[in-house]
CSV table of C-alpha atoms in Angstrom, one decimal:
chain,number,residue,atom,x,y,z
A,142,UNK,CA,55.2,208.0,92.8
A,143,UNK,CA,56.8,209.6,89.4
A,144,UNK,CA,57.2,206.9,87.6
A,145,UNK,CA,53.9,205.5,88.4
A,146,UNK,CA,52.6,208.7,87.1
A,147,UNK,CA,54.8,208.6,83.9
A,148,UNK,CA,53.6,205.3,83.2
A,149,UNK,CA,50.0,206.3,83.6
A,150,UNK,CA,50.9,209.0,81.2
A,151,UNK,CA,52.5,207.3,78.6
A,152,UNK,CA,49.4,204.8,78.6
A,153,UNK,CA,46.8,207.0,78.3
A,154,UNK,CA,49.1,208.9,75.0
A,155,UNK,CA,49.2,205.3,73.6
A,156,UNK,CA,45.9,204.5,73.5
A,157,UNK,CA,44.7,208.0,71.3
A,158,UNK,CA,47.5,207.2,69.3
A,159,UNK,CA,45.9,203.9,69.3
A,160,UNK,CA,42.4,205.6,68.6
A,161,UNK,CA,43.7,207.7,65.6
A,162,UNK,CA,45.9,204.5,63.6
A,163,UNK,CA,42.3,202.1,64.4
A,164,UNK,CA,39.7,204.5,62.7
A,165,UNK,CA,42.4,206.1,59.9
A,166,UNK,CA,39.4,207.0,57.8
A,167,UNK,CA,37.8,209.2,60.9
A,168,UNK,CA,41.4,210.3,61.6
A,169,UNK,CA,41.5,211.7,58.1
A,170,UNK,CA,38.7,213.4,58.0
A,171,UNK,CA,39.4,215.4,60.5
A,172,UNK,CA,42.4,216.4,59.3
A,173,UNK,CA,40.8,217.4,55.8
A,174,UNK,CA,38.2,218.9,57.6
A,175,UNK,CA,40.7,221.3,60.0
A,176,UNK,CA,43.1,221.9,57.2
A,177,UNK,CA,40.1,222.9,54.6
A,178,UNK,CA,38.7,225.6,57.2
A,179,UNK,CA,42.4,227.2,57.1
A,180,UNK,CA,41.3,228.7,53.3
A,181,UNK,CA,37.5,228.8,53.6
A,182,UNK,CA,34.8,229.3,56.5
A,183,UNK,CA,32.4,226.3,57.2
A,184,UNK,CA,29.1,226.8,56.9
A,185,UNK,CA,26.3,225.2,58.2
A,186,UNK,CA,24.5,224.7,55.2
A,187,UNK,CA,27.3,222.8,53.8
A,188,UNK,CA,26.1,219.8,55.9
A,189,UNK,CA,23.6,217.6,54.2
A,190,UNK,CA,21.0,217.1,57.1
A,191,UNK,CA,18.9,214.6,54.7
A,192,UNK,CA,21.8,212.3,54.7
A,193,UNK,CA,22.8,213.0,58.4
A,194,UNK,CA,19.7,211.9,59.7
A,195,UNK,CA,18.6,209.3,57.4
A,196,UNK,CA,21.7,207.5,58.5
A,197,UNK,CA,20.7,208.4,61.7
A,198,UNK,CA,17.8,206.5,61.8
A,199,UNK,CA,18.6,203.5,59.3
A,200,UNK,CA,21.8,202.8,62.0
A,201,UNK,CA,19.1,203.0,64.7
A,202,UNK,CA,16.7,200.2,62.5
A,203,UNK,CA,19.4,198.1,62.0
A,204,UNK,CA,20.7,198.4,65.5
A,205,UNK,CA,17.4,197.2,66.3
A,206,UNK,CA,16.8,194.1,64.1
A,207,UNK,CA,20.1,193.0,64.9
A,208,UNK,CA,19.3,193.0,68.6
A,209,UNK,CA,16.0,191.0,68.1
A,210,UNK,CA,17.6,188.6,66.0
A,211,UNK,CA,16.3,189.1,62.7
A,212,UNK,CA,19.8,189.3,61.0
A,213,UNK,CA,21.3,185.9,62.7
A,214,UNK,CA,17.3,184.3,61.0
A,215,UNK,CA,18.3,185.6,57.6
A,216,UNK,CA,22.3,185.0,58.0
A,217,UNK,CA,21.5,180.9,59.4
A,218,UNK,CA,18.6,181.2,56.2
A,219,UNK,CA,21.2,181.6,53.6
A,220,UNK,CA,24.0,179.6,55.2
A,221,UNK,CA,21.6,176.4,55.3
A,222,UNK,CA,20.5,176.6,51.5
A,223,UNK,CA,24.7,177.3,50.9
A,224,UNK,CA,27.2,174.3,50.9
A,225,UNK,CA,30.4,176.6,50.4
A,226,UNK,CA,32.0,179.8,50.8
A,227,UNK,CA,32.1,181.0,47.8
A,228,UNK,CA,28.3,180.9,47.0
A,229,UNK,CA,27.3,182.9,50.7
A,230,UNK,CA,29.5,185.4,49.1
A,231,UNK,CA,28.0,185.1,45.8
A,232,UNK,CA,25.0,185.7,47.0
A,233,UNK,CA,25.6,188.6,49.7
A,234,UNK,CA,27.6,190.8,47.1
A,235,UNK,CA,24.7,190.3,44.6
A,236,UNK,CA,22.3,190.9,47.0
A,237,UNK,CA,24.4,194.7,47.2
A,238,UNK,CA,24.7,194.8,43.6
A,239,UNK,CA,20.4,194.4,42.8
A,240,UNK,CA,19.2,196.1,46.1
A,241,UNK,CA,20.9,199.2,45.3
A,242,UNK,CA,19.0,199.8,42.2
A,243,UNK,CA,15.9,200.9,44.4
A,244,UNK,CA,17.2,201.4,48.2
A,245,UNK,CA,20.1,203.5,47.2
A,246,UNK,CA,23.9,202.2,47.8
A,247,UNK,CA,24.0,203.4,51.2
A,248,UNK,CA,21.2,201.4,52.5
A,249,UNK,CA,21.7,198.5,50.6
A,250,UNK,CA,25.6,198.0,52.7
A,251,UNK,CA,23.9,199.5,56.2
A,252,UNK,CA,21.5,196.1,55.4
A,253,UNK,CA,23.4,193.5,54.0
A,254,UNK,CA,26.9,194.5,55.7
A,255,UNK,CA,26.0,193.8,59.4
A,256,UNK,CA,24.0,190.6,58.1
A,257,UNK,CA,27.8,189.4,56.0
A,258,UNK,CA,29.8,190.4,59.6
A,259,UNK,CA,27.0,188.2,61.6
A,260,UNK,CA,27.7,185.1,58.9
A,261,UNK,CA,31.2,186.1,59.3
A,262,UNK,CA,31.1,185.4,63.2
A,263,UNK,CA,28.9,182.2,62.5
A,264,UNK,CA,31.5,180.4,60.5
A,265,UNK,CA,34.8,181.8,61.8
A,266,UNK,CA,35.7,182.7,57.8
A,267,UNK,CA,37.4,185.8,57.3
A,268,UNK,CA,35.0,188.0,55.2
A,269,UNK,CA,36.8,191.1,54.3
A,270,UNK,CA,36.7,190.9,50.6
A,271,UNK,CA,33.4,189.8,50.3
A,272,UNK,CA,32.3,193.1,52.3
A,273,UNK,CA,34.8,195.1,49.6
A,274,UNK,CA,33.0,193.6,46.9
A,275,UNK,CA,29.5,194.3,48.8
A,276,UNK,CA,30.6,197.6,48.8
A,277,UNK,CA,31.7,197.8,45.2
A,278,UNK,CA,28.7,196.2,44.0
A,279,UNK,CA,26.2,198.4,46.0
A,280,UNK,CA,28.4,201.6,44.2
A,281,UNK,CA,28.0,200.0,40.8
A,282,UNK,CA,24.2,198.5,41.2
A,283,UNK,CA,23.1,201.7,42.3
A,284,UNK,CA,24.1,203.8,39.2
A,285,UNK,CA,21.6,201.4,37.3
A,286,UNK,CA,18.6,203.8,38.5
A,287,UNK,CA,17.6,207.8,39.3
A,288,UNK,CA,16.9,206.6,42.7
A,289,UNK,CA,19.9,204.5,43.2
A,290,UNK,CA,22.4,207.0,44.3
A,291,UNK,CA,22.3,210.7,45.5
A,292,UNK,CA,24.5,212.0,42.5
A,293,UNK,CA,22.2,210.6,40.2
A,294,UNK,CA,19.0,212.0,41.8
A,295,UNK,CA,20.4,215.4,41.4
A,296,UNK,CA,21.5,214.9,37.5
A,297,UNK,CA,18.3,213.4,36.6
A,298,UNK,CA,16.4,216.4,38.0
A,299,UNK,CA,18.7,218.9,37.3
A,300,UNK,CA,18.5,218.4,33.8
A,301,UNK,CA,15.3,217.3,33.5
A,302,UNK,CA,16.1,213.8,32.1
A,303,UNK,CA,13.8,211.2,31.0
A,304,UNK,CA,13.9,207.3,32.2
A,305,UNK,CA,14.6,205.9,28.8
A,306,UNK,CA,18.1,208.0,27.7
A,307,UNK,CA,18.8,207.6,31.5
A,308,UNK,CA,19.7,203.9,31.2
A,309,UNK,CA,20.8,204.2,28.1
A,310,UNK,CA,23.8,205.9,29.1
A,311,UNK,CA,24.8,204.2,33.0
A,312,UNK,CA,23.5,200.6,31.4
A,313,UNK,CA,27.0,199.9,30.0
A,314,UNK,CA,28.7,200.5,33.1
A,315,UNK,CA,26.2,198.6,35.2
A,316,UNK,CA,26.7,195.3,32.5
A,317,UNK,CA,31.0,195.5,32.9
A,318,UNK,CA,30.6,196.1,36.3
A,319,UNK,CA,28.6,192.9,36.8
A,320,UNK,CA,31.3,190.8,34.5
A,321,UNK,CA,34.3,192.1,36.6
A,322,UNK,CA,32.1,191.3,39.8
A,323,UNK,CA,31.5,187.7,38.5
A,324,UNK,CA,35.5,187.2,37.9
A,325,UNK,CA,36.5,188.4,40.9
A,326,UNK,CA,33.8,186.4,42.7
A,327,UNK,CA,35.6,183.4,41.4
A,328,UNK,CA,38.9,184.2,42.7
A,329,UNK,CA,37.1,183.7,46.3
A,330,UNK,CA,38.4,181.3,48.4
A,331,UNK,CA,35.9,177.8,48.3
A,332,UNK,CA,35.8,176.5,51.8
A,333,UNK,CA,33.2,173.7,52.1
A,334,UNK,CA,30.6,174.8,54.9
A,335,UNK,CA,29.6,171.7,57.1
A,336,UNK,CA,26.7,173.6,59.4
A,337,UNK,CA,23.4,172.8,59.7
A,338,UNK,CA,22.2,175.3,62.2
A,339,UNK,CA,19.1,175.0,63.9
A,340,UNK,CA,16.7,177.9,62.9
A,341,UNK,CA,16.5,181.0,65.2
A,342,UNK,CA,13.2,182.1,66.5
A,343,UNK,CA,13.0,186.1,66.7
A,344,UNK,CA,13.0,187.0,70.2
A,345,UNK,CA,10.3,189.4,69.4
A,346,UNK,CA,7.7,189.6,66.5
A,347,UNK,CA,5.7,192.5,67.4
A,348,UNK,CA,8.6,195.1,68.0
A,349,UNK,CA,10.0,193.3,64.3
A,350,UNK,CA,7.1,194.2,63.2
A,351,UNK,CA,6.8,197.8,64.8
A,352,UNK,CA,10.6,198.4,63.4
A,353,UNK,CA,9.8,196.8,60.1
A,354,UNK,CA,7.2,199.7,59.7
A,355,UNK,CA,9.8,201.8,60.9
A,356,UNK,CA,12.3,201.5,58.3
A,357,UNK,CA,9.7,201.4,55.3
A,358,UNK,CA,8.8,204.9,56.6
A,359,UNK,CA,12.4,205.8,56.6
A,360,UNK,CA,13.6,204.4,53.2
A,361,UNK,CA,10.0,206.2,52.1
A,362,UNK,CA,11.9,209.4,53.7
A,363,UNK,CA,15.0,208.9,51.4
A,364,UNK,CA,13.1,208.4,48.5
A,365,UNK,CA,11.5,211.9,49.0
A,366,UNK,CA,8.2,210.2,49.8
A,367,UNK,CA,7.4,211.7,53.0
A,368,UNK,CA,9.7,214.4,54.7
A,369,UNK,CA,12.7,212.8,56.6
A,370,UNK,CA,11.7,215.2,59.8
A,371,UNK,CA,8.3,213.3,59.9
A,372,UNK,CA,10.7,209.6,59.6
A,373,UNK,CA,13.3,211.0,62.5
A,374,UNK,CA,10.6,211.9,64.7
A,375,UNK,CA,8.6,208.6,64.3
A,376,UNK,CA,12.5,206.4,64.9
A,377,UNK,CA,12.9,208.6,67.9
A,378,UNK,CA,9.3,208.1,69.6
A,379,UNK,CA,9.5,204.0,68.7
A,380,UNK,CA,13.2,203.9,70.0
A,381,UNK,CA,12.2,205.7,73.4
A,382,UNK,CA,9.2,203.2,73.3
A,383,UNK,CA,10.7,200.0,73.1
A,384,UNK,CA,14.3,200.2,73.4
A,385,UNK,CA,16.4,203.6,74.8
A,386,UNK,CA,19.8,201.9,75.2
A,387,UNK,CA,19.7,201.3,71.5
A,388,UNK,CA,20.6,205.2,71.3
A,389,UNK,CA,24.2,204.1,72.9
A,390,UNK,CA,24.9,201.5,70.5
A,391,UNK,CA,25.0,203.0,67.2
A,392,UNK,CA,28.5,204.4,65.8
A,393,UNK,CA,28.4,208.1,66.4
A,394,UNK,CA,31.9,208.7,65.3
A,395,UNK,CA,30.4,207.4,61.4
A,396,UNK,CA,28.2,210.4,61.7
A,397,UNK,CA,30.7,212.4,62.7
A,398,UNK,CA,33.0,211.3,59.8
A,399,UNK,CA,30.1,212.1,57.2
A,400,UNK,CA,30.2,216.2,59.0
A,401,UNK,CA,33.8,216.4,58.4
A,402,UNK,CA,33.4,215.4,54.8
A,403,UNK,CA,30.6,217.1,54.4
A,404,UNK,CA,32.6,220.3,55.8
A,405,UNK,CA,35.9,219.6,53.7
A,406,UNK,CA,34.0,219.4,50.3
A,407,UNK,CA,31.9,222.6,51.2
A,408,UNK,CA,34.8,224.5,52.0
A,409,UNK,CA,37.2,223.0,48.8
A,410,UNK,CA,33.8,223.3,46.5
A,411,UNK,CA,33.9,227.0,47.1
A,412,UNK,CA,37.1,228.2,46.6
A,413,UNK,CA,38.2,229.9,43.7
A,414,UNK,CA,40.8,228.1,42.4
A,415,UNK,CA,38.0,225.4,42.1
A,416,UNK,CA,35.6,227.3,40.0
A,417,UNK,CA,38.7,228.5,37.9
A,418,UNK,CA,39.8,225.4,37.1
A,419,UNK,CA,36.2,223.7,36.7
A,420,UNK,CA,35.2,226.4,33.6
A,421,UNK,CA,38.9,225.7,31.9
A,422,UNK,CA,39.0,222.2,31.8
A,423,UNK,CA,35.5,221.3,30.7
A,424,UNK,CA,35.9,221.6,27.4
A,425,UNK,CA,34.0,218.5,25.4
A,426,UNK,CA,32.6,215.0,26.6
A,427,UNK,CA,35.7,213.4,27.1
A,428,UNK,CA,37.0,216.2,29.3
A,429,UNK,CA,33.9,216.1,31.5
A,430,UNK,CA,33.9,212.7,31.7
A,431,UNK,CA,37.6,212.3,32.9
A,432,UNK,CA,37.5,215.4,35.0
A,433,UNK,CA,34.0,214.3,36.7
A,434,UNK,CA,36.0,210.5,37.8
A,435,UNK,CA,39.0,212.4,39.1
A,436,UNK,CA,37.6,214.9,41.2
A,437,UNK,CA,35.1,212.5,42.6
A,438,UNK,CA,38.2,210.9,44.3
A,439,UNK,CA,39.1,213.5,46.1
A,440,UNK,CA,35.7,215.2,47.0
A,441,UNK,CA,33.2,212.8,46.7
A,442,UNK,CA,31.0,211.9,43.4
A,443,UNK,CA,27.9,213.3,45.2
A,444,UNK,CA,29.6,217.0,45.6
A,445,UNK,CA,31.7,216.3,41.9
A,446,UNK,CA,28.2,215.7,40.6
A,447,UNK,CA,26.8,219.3,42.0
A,448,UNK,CA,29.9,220.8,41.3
A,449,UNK,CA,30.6,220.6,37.9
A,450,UNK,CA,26.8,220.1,36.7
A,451,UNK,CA,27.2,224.4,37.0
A,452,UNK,CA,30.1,224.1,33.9
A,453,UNK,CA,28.3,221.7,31.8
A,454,UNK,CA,25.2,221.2,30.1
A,455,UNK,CA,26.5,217.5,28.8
A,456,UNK,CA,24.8,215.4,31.3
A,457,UNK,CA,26.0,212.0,29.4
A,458,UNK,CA,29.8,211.9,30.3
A,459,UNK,CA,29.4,213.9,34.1
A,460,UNK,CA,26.5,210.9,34.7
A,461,UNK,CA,28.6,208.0,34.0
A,462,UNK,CA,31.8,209.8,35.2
A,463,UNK,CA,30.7,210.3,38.4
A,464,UNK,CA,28.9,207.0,38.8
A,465,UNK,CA,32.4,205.2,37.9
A,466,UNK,CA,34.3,207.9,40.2
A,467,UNK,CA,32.4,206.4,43.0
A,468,UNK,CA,35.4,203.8,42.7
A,469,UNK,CA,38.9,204.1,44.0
A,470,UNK,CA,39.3,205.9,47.0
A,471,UNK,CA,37.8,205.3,50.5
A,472,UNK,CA,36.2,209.0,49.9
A,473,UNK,CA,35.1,208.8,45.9
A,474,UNK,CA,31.8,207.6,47.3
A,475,UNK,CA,30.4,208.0,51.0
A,476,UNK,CA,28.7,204.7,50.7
A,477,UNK,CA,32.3,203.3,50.9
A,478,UNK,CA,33.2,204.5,54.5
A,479,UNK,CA,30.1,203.2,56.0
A,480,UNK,CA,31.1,200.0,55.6
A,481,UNK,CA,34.4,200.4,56.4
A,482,UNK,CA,33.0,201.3,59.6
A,483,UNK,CA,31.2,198.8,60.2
A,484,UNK,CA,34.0,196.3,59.6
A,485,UNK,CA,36.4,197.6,61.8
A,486,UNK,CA,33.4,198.0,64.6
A,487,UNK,CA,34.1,194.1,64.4
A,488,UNK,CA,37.5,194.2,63.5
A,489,UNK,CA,39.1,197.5,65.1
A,490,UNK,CA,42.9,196.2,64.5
A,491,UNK,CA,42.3,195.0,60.8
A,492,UNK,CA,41.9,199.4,59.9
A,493,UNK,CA,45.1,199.6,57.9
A,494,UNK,CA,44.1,195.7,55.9
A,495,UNK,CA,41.2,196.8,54.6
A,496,UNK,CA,42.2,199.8,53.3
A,497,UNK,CA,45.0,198.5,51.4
A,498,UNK,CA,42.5,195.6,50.5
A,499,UNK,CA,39.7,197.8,49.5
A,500,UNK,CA,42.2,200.8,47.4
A,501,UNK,CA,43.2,197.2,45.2
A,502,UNK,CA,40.2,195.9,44.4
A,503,UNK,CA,38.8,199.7,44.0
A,504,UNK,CA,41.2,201.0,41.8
A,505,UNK,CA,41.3,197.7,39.8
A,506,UNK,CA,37.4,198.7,38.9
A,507,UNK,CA,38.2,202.3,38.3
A,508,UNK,CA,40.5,201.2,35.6
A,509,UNK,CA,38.9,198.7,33.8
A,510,UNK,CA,35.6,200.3,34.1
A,511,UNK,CA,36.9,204.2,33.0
A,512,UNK,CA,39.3,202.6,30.0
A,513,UNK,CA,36.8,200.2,28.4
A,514,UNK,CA,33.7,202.7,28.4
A,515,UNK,CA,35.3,205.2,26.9
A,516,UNK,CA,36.5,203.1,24.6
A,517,UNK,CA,33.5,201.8,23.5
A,518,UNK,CA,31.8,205.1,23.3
A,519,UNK,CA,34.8,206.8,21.2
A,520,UNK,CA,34.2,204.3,18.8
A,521,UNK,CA,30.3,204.7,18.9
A,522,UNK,CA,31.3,208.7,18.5
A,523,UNK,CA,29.4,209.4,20.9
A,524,UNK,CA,32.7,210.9,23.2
């Protein structure tokens, strides 16, 4: 009867330990999050309830479309007009790359993401890099426009900037980014596809439609457009409407990884030491500009962005900094983790893979693309 019980025991400590090495990027947000509240307080307004919910409901629409179908139609759409590998990836990391521009990075991988994993499936080809690229892409693509990325919303409106010097300044990036997306691209594997599927028929067109309508409302929520209280209420009342168990399917501990962010950079943001260093090391454009990509990988380019704008008035460097600190690290841009969970949702043992995967090809981009700007720019005296 003991050793019955000491087996049970030792089972059940496996499997957390399990739990913690499958999700390391939940795992270590938690940790940050803890060991951050040992030298600061949380507070609730460091948790960004805009983002919270509009991820919220966006998980909730694509949930949805998934369930009726409407992913597996587009995903058999694009694999029939495709006779390789190569050029479904092609297409799905550009798709991320030019979506971004105008439904910010975040939604752009929530979209195309599940709809790469469901091709993925289809074909039995491994699709890991193409997601990392997604996800690169949809970093890059989305520091083409104001509306693009959270970080950029808050420069462009903090310092009151207008469109035109606006794309001046991120359009360099957005052209290298695209070059280095095109070379990589080619180093994809080029597996002839042989399938000719037969088209799917949605399985409902009226609750597509209701849930197309849906998720206009909520992207019009994220682009400030109506208030995203009004868009969380409307995705609760159609989800209790037509679908309740959809509330059971959507990755709570992703939300739950965004709070513990959100409370780490809140509580490291606020220390002193922080502030100290912020207003000594800001010196000129190339100091902001360095600074802005280096704390970004360790806070976040969203929080970097808020940050430092309060030790700056040279908007130029911190812009582009932080849109190119949104590479590297897992954490340099939130946008990053969500699809990292949503690739190990399909492929909980491949955690550790894509990480090491994702930090190559990441940091890769964060050299090239912070060496040959600057580069460019000392030249042009404008750093």
């Amino acid at each position: 009867m003991k050793e019955s019980v000491l087996i049970q025991n030792k089972k059940r400590i496996k499997l957390n330990l399990g739990f913690l090495k499958k999700d390391m990027v939940f795992t270590i947000s938690i940790v940050l999050a803890a060991g951050s509240c040992l030298f600061q307080s949380p507070k609730i307004e460091y948790l960004n309830f805009p983002v919270l919910i509009s991820l919220f409901n966006l998980m909730l629409a694509i949930k949805a479309f998934e369930e009726l179908r409407v992913l597996d139609k587009f995903a058999i759409s694009i694999l029939n007009k495709c006779n390789n590998s190569k050029s479904v990836s092609a297409i799905l990391i550009l798709l991320c790359f030019f979506s971004s521009m105008f439904m910010t990075n975040d939604v752009a991988l929530l979209t195309f993401v599940p709809l790469t994993l469901v091709i993925s499936r289809k074909t039995k080809m491994p699709m890991m890099e193409t997601i990392i690229l997604q996800t690169i892409a949809a970093n890059i693509g989305s520091s083409l426009t104001p509306m693009g990325n959270p970080q950029n919303l808050f420069i462009y409106s903090f310092y009151g900037i207008t469109p035109m010097p606006f794309f001046m300044t991120v359009l360099l990036l957005a052209i290298l980014g695209i070059i280095c997306l095109y070379f990589f691209i080619r180093r994809l594997d080029k597996k002839e596809l042989k399938v000719e599927i037969p088209p799917i028929q949605i399985t409902d067109p009226k609750k597509t439609m209701v849930w197309g309508m849906v998720l206009i409302i909520i992207i019009a929520s994220i682009f400030g457009v109506i208030p995203f209280q009004v868009a969380f209420i409307v995705t609760l009342i159609i989800v209790a409407i037509l679908n309740r168990k959809l509330l059971f399917k959507i990755d709570y501990l992703l939300l739950l990884t965004f709070i513990c962010f959100f409370i780490f950079v809140g509580n490291i943001s606020n220390t002193n030491a922080v502030h100290v260093l912020a207003s000594a090391s800001l010196k000129d454009s190339a100091s902001v500009y360095f600074n802005s990509i280096l704390l970004s990988q360790f806070i976040s380019n969203v929080p970097a962005s808020i940050l430092l704008a309060e030790f700056t008035s040279n908007w130029k460097p911190l812009l582009l900094g932080v849109n190119i600190g949104g590479l590297g690290t897992i954490i340099a841009s939130m946008a990053s983790v969500i699809s990292y969970k949503l690739y190990i949702q399909s492929y909980p043992n491949q955690g550790k893979k894509y990480l090491l995967k994702f930090s190559l090809y990441n940091f890769s981009f964060l050299f090239v693309l912070t060496l040959i700007p600057y580069i460019i720019l000392k030249i042009l005296k404008i750093f």
